[in-house]
PDB file of C-alpha atoms in Angstrom:
ATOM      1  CA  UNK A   1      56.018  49.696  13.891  1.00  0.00           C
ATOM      2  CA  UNK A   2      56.035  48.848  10.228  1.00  0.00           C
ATOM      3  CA  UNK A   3      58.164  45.850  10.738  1.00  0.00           C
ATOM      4  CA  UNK A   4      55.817  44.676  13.621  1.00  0.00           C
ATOM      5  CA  UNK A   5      52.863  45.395  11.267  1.00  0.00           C
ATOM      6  CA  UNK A   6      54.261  42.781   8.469  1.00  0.00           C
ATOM      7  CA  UNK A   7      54.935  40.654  10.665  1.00  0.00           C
ATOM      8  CA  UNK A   8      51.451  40.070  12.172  1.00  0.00           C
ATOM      9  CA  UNK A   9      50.430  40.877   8.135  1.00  0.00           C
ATOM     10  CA  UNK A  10      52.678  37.797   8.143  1.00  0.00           C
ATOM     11  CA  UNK A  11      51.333  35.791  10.433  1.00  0.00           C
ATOM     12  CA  UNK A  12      47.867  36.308   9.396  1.00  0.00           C
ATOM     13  CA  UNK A  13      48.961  35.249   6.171  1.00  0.00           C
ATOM     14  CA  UNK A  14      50.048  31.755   7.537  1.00  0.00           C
ATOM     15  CA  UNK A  15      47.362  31.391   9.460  1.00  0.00           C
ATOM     16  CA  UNK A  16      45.048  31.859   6.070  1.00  0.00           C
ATOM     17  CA  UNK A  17      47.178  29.850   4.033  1.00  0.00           C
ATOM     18  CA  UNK A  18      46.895  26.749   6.903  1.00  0.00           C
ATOM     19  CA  UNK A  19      43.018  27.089   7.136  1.00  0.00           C
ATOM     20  CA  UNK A  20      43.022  27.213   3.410  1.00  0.00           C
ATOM     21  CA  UNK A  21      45.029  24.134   3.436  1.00  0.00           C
ATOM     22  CA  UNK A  22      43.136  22.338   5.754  1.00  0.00           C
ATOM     23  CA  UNK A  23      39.943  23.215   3.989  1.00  0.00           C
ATOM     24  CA  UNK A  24      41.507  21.584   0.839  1.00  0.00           C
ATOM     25  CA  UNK A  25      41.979  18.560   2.426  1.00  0.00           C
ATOM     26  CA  UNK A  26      38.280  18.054   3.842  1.00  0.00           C
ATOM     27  CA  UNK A  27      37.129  19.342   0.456  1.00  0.00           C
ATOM     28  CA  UNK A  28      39.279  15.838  -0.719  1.00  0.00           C
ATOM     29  CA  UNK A  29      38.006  13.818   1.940  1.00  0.00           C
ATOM     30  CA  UNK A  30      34.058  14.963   1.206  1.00  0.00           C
ATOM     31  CA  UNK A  31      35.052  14.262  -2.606  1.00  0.00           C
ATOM     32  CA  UNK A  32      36.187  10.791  -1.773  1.00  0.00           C
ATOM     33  CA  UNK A  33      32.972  10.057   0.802  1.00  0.00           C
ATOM     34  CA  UNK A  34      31.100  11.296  -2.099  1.00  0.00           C
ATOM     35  CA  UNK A  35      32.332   9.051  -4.873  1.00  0.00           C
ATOM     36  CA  UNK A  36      32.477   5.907  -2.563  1.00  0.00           C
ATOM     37  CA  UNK A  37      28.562   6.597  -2.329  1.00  0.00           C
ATOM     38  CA  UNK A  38      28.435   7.400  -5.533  1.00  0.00           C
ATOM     39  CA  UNK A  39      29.768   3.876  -6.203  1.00  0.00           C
ATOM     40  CA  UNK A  40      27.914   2.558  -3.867  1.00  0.00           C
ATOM     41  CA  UNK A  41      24.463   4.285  -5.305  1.00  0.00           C
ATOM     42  CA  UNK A  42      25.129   2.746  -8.788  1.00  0.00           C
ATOM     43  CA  UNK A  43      25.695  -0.668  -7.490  1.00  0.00           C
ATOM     44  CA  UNK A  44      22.085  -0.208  -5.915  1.00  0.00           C
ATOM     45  CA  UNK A  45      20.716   1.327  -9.144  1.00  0.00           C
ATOM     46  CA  UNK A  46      22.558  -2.044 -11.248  1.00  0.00           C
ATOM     47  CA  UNK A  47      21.119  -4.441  -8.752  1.00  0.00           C
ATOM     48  CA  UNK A  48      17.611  -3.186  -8.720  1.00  0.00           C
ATOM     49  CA  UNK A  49      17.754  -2.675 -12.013  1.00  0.00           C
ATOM     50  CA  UNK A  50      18.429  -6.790 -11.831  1.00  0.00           C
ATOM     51  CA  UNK A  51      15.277  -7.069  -9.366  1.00  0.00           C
ATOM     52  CA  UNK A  52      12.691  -4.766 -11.705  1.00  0.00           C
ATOM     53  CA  UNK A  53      14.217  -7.210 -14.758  1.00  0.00           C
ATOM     54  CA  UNK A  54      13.255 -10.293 -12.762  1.00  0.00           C
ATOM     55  CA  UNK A  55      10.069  -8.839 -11.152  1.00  0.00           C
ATOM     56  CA  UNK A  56       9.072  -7.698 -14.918  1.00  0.00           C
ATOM     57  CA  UNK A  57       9.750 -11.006 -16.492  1.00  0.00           C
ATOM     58  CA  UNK A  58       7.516 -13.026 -13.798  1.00  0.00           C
ATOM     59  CA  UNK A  59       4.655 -10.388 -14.442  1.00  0.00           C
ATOM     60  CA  UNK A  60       5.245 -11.276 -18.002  1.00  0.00           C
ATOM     61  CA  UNK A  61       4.827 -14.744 -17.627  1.00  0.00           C
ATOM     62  CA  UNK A  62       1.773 -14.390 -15.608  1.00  0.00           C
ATOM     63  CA  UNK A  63       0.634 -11.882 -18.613  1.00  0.00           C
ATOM     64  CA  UNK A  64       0.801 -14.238 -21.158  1.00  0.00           C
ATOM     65  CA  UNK A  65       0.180 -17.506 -19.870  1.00  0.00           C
ATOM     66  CA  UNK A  66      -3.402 -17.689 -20.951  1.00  0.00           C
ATOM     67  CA  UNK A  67      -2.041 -17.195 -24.721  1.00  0.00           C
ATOM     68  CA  UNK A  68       0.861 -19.853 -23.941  1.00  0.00           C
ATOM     69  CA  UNK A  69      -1.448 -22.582 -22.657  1.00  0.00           C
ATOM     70  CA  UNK A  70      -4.237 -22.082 -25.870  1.00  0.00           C
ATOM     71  CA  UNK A  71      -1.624 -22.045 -28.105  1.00  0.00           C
ATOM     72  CA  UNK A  72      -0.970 -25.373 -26.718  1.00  0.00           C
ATOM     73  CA  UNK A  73      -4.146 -26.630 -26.534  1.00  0.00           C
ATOM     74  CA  UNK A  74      -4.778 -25.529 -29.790  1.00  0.00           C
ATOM     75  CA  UNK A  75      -1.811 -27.362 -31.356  1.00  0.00           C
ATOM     76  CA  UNK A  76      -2.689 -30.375 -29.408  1.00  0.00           C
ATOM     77  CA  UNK A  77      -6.169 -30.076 -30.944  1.00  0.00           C
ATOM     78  CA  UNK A  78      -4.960 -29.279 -35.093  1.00  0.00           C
ATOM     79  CA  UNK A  79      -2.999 -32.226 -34.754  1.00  0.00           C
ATOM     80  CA  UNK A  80      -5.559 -34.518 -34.045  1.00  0.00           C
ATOM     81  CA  UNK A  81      -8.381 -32.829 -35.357  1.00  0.00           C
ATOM     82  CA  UNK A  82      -6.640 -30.550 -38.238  1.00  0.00           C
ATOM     83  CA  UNK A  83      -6.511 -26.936 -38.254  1.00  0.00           C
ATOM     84  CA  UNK A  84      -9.898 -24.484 -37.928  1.00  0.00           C
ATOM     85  CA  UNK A  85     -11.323 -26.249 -34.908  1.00  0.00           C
ATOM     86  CA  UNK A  86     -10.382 -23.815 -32.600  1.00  0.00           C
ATOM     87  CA  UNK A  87      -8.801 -20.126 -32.913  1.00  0.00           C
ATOM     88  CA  UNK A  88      -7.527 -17.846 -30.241  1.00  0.00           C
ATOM     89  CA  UNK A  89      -9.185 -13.923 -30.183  1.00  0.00           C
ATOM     90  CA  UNK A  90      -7.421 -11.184 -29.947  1.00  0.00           C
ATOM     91  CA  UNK A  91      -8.259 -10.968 -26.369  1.00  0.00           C
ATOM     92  CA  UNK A  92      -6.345 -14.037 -25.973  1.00  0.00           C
ATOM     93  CA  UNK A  93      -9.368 -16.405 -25.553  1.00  0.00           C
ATOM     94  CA  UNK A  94     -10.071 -19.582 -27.181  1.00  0.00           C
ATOM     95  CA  UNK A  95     -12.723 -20.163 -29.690  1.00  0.00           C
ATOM     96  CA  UNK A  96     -15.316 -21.801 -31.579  1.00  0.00           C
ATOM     97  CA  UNK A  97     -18.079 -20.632 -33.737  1.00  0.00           C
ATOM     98  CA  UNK A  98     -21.282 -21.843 -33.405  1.00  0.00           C
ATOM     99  CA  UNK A  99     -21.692 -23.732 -36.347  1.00  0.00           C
ATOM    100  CA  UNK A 100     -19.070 -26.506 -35.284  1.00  0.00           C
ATOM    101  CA  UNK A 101     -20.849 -27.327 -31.761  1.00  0.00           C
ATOM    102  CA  UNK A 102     -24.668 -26.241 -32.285  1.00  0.00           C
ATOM    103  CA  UNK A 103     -27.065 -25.620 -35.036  1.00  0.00           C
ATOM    104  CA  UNK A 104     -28.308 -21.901 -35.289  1.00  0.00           C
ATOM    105  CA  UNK A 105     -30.393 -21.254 -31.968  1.00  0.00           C
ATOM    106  CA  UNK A 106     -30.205 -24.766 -30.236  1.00  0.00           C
ATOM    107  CA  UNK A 107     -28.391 -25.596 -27.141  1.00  0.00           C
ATOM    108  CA  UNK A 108     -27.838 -29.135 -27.934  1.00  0.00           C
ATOM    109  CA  UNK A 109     -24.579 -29.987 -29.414  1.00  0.00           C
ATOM    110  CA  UNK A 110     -23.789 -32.111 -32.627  1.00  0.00           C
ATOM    111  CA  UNK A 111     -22.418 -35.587 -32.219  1.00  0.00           C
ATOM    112  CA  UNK A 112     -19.777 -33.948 -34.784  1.00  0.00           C
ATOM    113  CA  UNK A 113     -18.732 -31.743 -31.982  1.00  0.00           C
ATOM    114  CA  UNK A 114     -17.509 -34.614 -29.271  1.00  0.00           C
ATOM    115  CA  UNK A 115     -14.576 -35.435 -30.625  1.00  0.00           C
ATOM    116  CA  UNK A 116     -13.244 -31.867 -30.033  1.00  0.00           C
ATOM    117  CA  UNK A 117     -14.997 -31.824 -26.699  1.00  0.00           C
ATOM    118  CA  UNK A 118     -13.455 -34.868 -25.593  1.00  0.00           C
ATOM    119  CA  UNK A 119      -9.824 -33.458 -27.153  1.00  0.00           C
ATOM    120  CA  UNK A 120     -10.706 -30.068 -25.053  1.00  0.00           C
ATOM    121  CA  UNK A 121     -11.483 -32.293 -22.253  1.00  0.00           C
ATOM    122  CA  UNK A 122      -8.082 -34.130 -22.178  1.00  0.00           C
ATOM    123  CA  UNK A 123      -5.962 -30.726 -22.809  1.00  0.00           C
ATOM    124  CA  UNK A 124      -7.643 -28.938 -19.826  1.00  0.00           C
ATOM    125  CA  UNK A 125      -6.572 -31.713 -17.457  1.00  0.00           C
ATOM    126  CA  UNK A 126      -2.928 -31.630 -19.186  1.00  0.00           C
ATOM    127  CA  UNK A 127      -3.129 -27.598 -18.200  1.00  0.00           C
ATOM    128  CA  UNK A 128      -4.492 -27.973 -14.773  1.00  0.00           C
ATOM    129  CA  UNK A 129      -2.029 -30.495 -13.986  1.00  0.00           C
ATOM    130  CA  UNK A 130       1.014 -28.027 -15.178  1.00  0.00           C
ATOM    131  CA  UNK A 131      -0.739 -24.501 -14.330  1.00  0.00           C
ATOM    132  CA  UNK A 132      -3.126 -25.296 -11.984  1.00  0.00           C
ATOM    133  CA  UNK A 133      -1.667 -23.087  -9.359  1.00  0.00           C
ATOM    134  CA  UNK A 134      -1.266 -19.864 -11.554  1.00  0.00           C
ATOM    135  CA  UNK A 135      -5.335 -20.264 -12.319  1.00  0.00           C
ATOM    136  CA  UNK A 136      -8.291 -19.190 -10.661  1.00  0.00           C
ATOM    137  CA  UNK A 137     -10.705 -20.379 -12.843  1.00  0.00           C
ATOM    138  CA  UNK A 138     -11.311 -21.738 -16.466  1.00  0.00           C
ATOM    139  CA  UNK A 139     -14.741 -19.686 -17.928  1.00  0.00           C
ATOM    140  CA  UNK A 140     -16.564 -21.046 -19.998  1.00  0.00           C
ATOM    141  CA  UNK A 141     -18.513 -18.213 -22.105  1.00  0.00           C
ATOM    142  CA  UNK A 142     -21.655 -18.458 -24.705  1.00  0.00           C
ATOM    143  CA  UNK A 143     -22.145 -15.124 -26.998  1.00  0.00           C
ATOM    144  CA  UNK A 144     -25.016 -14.334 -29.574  1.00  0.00           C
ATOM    145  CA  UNK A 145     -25.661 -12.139 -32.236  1.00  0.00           C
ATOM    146  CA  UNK A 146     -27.838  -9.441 -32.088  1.00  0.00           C
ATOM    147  CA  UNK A 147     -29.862 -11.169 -34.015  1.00  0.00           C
ATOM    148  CA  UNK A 148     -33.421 -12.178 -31.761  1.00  0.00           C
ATOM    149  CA  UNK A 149     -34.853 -10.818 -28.775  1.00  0.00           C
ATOM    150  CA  UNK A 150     -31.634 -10.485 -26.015  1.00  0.00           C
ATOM    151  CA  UNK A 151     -33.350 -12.255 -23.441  1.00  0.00           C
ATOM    152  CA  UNK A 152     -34.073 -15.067 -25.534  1.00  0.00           C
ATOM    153  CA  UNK A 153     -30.068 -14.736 -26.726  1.00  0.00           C
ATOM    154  CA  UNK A 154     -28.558 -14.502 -23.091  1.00  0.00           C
ATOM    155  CA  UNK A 155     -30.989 -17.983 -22.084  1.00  0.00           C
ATOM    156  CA  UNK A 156     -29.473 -19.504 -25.137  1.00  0.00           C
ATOM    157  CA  UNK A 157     -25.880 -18.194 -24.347  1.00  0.00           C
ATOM    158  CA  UNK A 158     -25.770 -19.684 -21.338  1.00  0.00           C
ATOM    159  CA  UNK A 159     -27.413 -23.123 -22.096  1.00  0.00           C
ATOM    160  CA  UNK A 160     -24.784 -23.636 -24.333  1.00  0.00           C
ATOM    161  CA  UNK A 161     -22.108 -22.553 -22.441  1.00  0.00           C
ATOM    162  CA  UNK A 162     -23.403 -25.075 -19.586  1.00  0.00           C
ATOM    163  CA  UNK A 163     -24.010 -27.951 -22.045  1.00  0.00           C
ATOM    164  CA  UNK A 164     -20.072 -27.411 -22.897  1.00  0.00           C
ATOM    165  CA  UNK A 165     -19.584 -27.522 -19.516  1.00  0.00           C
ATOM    166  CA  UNK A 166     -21.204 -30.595 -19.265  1.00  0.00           C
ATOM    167  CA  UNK A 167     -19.800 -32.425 -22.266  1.00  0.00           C
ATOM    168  CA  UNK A 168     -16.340 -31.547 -21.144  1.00  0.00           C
ATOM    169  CA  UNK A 169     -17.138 -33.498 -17.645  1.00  0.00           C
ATOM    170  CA  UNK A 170     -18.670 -36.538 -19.224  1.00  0.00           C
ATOM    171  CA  UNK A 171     -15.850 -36.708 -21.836  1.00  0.00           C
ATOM    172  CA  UNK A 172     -13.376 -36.806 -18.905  1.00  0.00           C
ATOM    173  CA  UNK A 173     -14.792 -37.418 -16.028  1.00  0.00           C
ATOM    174  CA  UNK A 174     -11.917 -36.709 -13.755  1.00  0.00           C
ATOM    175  CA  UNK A 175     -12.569 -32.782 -14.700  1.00  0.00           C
ATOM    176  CA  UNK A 176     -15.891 -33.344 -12.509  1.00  0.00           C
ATOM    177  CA  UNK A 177     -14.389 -34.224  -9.387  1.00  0.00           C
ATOM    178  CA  UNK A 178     -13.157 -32.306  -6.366  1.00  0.00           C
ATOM    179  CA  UNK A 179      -9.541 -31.429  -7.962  1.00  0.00           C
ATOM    180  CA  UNK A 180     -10.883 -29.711 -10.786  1.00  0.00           C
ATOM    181  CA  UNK A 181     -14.260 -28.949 -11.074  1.00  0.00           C
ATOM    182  CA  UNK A 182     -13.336 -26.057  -8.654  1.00  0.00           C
ATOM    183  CA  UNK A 183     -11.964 -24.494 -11.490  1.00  0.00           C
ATOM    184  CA  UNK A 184     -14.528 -24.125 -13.980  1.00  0.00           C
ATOM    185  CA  UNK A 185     -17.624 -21.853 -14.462  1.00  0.00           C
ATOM    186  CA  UNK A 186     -20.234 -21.007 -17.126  1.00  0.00           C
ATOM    187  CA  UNK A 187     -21.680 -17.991 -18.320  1.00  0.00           C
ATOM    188  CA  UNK A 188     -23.700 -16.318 -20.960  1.00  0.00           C
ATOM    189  CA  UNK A 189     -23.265 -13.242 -22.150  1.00  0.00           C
ATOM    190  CA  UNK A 190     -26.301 -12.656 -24.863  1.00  0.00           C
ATOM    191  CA  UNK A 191     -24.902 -10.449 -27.651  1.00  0.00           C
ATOM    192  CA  UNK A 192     -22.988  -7.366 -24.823  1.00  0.00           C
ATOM    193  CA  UNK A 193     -19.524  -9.200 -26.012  1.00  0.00           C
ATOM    194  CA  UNK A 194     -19.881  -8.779 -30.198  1.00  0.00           C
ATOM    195  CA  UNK A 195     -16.780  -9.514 -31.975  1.00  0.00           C
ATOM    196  CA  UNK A 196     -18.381  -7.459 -34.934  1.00  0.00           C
ATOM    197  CA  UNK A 197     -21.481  -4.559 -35.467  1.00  0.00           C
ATOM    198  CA  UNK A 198     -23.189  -7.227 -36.697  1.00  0.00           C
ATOM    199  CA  UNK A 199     -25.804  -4.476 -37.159  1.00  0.00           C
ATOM    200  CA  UNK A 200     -24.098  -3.050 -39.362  1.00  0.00           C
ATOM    201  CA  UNK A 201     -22.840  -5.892 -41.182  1.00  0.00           C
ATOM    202  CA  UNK A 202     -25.439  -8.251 -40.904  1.00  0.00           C
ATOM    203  CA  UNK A 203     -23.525 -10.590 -43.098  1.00  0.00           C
ATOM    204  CA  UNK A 204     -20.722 -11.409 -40.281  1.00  0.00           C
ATOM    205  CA  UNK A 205     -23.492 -12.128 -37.562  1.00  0.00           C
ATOM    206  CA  UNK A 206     -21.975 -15.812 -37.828  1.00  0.00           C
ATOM    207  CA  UNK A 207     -18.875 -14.387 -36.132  1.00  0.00           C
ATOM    208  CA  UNK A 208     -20.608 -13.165 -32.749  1.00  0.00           C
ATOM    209  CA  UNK A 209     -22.599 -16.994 -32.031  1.00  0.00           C
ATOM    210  CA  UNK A 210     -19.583 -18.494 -29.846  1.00  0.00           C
ATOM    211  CA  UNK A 211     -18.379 -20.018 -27.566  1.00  0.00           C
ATOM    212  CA  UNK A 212     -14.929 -18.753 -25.628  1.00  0.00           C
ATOM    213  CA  UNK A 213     -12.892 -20.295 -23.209  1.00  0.00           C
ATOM    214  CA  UNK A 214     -10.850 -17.565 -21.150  1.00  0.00           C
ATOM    215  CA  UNK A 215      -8.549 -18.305 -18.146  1.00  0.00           C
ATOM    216  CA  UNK A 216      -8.549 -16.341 -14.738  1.00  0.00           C
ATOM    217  CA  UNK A 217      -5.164 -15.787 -13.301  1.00  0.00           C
ATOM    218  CA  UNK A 218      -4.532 -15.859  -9.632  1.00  0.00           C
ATOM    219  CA  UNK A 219      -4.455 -12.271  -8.407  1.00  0.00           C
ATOM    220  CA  UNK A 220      -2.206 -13.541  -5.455  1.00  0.00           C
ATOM    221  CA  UNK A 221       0.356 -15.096  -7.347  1.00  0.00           C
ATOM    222  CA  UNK A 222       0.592 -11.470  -8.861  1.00  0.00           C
ATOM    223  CA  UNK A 223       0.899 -10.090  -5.498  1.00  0.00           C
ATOM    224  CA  UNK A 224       3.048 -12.278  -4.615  1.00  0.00           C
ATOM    225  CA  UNK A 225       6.063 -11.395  -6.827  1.00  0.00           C
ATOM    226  CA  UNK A 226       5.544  -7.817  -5.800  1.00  0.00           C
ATOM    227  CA  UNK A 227       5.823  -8.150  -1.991  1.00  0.00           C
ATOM    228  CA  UNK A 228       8.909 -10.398  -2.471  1.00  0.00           C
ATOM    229  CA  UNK A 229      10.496  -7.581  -4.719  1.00  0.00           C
ATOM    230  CA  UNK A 230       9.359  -5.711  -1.878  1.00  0.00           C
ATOM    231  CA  UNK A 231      10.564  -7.456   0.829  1.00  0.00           C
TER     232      UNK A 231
END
């Protein structure tokens, strides 16, 4: 009995050790499966990784090309013209104070101004020829001090935003046709776009009568390099 009793002790033994063994080896096999995907999971990770770089880098592009193509036009423009003509905002806009297009509260511009006009005029046709797909529009903007009555300010914002306007289609006069008049606009914006509290400091008032050229980017063209990251 005792002997008979080891023996299927025995047995049952075996029969542990072989399901242990066999466990073991599907424990290796699910180890293996695991770092194959594991592999395979950091490939994915390196090559989207790749993808977000690219994605990011168009976005950037888009991002900055308003800066890229003043920073053009203004070189174009300090070379012919010298420097101080034109300077780009912190909000990445181009500008020029009042005093070098218009005298303090007319709408009619200098004769001193058209030789920048007609410099602006030639630049935004070099920039519509290279960008014009990545652009919307090209805004034109007039801004006052709070200096007068805002009514009166936001009448003479926009008059002189529209007599740039103007000037920059007589000046070139391919800028009024089909191709790219599309593109531009004009607005006024009285004094609710101060650089300064010219309130407060009465003494940089000069700062806030402008006029600002700002770009519009193509939403879809934004859109666009997301859906093919996407896709």
């Amino acid at each position: 009995n005792e002997l008979a009793a080891k023996q299927a002790a025995l047995e049952l033994s075996e029969e542990e050790a072989t399901n242990l063994q066999n466990l073991i080896l599907i424990l290796a096999e699910q180890q293996a499966a695991l770092e194959a995907q594991k592999k395979d999971l950091l490939e994915l990770i390196a090559l989207n990784t790749i993808e977000l770089d690219s994605m990011r880098e168009q976005l950037q592009k888009v991002a900055v090309m308003q800066v890229d193509i003043f920073e053009k036009v203004k070189r174009s423009i300090d070379e012919a013209l010298g420097p101080g003509q034109v300077t780009i905002g912190d909000n990445g806009n181009l500008m020029i104070t009042e005093g070098i297009l218009f005298d303090q509260g007319k709408s009619d511009l200098k004769q001193s101004s058209y030789a920048l006009i007609e410099k602006l005029a030639k630049a935004f046709e070099e920039v519509l020829k290279d960008s014009g797909e990545n652009i919307e529009a090209i805004m034109i903007e007039g801004h006052a001090s709070s200096e007068g009555d805002f009514d009166v300010n936001q009448k003479l914002s926009t008059d002189r935003a529209n007599a740039v306007l103007l000037e920059l289609f007589k000046w070139n006069s391919k800028l009024g046709t089909k191709q790219y008049a599309r593109y531009f606009g004009a607005v006024g914006y009285s004094n609710s776009r101060l650089l300064v509290d010219d309130i407060k400091y009465p003494h940089k008032a000069a700062q806030n009568r402008r006029i600002e050229f700002s770009i519009v980017v193509r939403e879809e063209n934004v859109g666009q390099i997301i859906q093919e990251y996407l896709d």
